[in-house]
PDB file of C-alpha atoms in Angstrom:
ATOM      1  CA  MET A1337     -43.111 -38.624   7.538  1.00  0.00           C
ATOM      2  CA  GLU A1338     -43.958 -41.756   5.554  1.00  0.00           C
ATOM      3  CA  ASN A1339     -41.453 -42.991   2.961  1.00  0.00           C
ATOM      4  CA  GLN A1340     -43.473 -43.771  -0.175  1.00  0.00           C
ATOM      5  CA  GLU A1341     -42.200 -45.764  -3.114  1.00  0.00           C
ATOM      6  CA  ARG A1342     -42.105 -43.789  -6.357  1.00  0.00           C
ATOM      7  CA  VAL A1343     -44.808 -44.741  -8.869  1.00  0.00           C
ATOM      8  CA  PHE A1344     -44.209 -44.880 -12.624  1.00  0.00           C
ATOM      9  CA  CYS A1345     -46.581 -45.135 -15.578  1.00  0.00           C
ATOM     10  CA  GLN A1346     -46.854 -48.788 -16.514  1.00  0.00           C
ATOM     11  CA  SER A1347     -46.818 -47.868 -20.214  1.00  0.00           C
ATOM     12  CA  CYS A1348     -44.144 -45.171 -20.669  1.00  0.00           C
ATOM     13  CA  ALA A1349     -42.319 -45.245 -17.291  1.00  0.00           C
ATOM     14  CA  MET A1350     -42.938 -41.552 -16.610  1.00  0.00           C
ATOM     15  CA  PRO A1351     -42.854 -40.763 -12.870  1.00  0.00           C
ATOM     16  CA  LEU A1352     -46.368 -40.182 -11.545  1.00  0.00           C
ATOM     17  CA  ASP A1353     -45.302 -37.686  -8.906  1.00  0.00           C
ATOM     18  CA  GLU A1354     -48.438 -35.534  -9.162  1.00  0.00           C
ATOM     19  CA  GLU A1355     -52.092 -36.573  -9.066  1.00  0.00           C
ATOM     20  CA  ALA A1356     -52.730 -34.556 -12.243  1.00  0.00           C
ATOM     21  CA  LEU A1357     -50.376 -36.846 -14.172  1.00  0.00           C
ATOM     22  CA  HIS A1358     -52.529 -39.934 -13.580  1.00  0.00           C
ATOM     23  CA  GLY A1359     -54.741 -41.107 -16.437  1.00  0.00           C
ATOM     24  CA  THR A1360     -58.466 -41.627 -16.009  1.00  0.00           C
ATOM     25  CA  ASN A1361     -60.697 -44.669 -15.898  1.00  0.00           C
ATOM     26  CA  ALA A1362     -63.953 -44.888 -17.864  1.00  0.00           C
ATOM     27  CA  ASP A1363     -65.879 -43.596 -14.817  1.00  0.00           C
ATOM     28  CA  GLY A1364     -63.607 -40.545 -14.516  1.00  0.00           C
ATOM     29  CA  THR A1365     -61.643 -41.736 -11.491  1.00  0.00           C
ATOM     30  CA  LYS A1366     -57.860 -41.531 -11.526  1.00  0.00           C
ATOM     31  CA  ASN A1367     -56.015 -44.592 -12.790  1.00  0.00           C
ATOM     32  CA  GLU A1368     -53.188 -45.691 -10.510  1.00  0.00           C
ATOM     33  CA  ASP A1369     -51.131 -47.454 -13.212  1.00  0.00           C
ATOM     34  CA  TYR A1370     -51.019 -45.157 -16.230  1.00  0.00           C
ATOM     35  CA  CYS A1371     -50.304 -41.497 -16.989  1.00  0.00           C
ATOM     36  CA  THR A1372     -52.700 -39.089 -18.648  1.00  0.00           C
ATOM     37  CA  TYR A1373     -50.648 -39.167 -21.850  1.00  0.00           C
ATOM     38  CA  CYS A1374     -51.010 -42.953 -22.186  1.00  0.00           C
ATOM     39  CA  TYR A1375     -54.463 -43.607 -20.717  1.00  0.00           C
ATOM     40  CA  GLN A1376     -57.678 -41.563 -20.739  1.00  0.00           C
ATOM     41  CA  ASN A1377     -61.317 -42.479 -20.207  1.00  0.00           C
ATOM     42  CA  GLY A1378     -60.496 -46.135 -19.573  1.00  0.00           C
ATOM     43  CA  ALA A1379     -58.458 -46.749 -22.727  1.00  0.00           C
ATOM     44  CA  PHE A1380     -54.949 -46.293 -24.062  1.00  0.00           C
ATOM     45  CA  THR A1381     -54.594 -43.096 -26.070  1.00  0.00           C
ATOM     46  CA  THR A1382     -52.581 -44.844 -28.809  1.00  0.00           C
ATOM     47  CA  GLU A1383     -52.152 -48.385 -30.036  1.00  0.00           C
ATOM     48  CA  VAL A1384     -48.397 -48.809 -30.267  1.00  0.00           C
ATOM     49  CA  THR A1385     -45.826 -51.517 -29.800  1.00  0.00           C
ATOM     50  CA  MET A1386     -43.343 -51.368 -26.958  1.00  0.00           C
ATOM     51  CA  GLN A1387     -40.628 -50.310 -29.436  1.00  0.00           C
ATOM     52  CA  GLU A1388     -42.835 -47.530 -30.828  1.00  0.00           C
ATOM     53  CA  MET A1389     -43.451 -46.281 -27.278  1.00  0.00           C
ATOM     54  CA  MET A1390     -39.709 -46.237 -26.586  1.00  0.00           C
ATOM     55  CA  ASP A1391     -39.167 -44.313 -29.835  1.00  0.00           C
ATOM     56  CA  GLU A1392     -41.801 -41.762 -28.735  1.00  0.00           C
ATOM     57  CA  CYS A1393     -40.263 -41.366 -25.274  1.00  0.00           C
ATOM     58  CA  LEU A1394     -36.629 -41.030 -26.374  1.00  0.00           C
ATOM     59  CA  PRO A1395     -36.751 -37.365 -27.519  1.00  0.00           C
ATOM     60  CA  HIS A1396     -38.454 -36.332 -24.255  1.00  0.00           C
ATOM     61  CA  MET A1397     -35.775 -38.033 -22.184  1.00  0.00           C
ATOM     62  CA  VAL A1398     -32.961 -36.472 -24.209  1.00  0.00           C
ATOM     63  CA  GLU A1399     -34.659 -33.072 -23.954  1.00  0.00           C
ATOM     64  CA  GLY A1400     -34.788 -33.619 -20.182  1.00  0.00           C
ATOM     65  CA  GLY A1401     -31.020 -33.974 -20.108  1.00  0.00           C
ATOM     66  CA  MET A1402     -30.398 -37.713 -20.342  1.00  0.00           C
ATOM     67  CA  PRO A1403     -27.795 -38.830 -22.896  1.00  0.00           C
ATOM     68  CA  GLU A1404     -29.457 -40.752 -25.746  1.00  0.00           C
ATOM     69  CA  ALA A1405     -27.467 -43.952 -25.150  1.00  0.00           C
ATOM     70  CA  ASP A1406     -28.357 -43.922 -21.439  1.00  0.00           C
ATOM     71  CA  ALA A1407     -32.034 -43.315 -22.204  1.00  0.00           C
ATOM     72  CA  LYS A1408     -32.142 -46.212 -24.674  1.00  0.00           C
ATOM     73  CA  ALA A1409     -30.393 -48.552 -22.247  1.00  0.00           C
ATOM     74  CA  MET A1410     -32.725 -47.593 -19.402  1.00  0.00           C
ATOM     75  CA  MET A1411     -35.851 -48.132 -21.514  1.00  0.00           C
ATOM     76  CA  GLU A1412     -34.616 -51.487 -22.829  1.00  0.00           C
ATOM     77  CA  GLU A1413     -34.146 -52.591 -19.216  1.00  0.00           C
ATOM     78  CA  VAL A1414     -37.363 -51.164 -17.738  1.00  0.00           C
ATOM     79  CA  PHE A1415     -40.066 -51.348 -20.419  1.00  0.00           C
ATOM     80  CA  PRO A1416     -40.341 -55.152 -20.664  1.00  0.00           C
ATOM     81  CA  HIS A1417     -41.287 -55.180 -16.957  1.00  0.00           C
ATOM     82  CA  LEU A1418     -44.100 -52.602 -17.230  1.00  0.00           C
ATOM     83  CA  LYS A1419     -47.679 -53.935 -17.020  1.00  0.00           C
ATOM     84  CA  ARG A1420     -48.680 -52.824 -20.518  1.00  0.00           C
ATOM     85  CA  TRP A1421     -45.855 -54.765 -22.145  1.00  0.00           C
ATOM     86  CA  GLN A1422     -46.197 -58.010 -20.219  1.00  0.00           C
ATOM     87  CA  SER A1423     -47.079 -60.973 -22.455  1.00  0.00           C
TER      88      SER A1423
END
């Protein structure tokens, strides 16, 4: 069995563990970098800043069981390295 590296959305850091979670390119093919919530039909679904994206993600992470302080710390560490937020 091959050991594959886990892939995360390069906008919101959501794990892309299922093909259905991948966004779509303009031609309808699956996008390898972004999730369906962030990217559809070849474009981002919302125009937000990195901070606004972290604010949107926080309640979902807390709802999933992560303490708020841990979620904030993780996002502050990870988000600046995601493709969408690179300068």
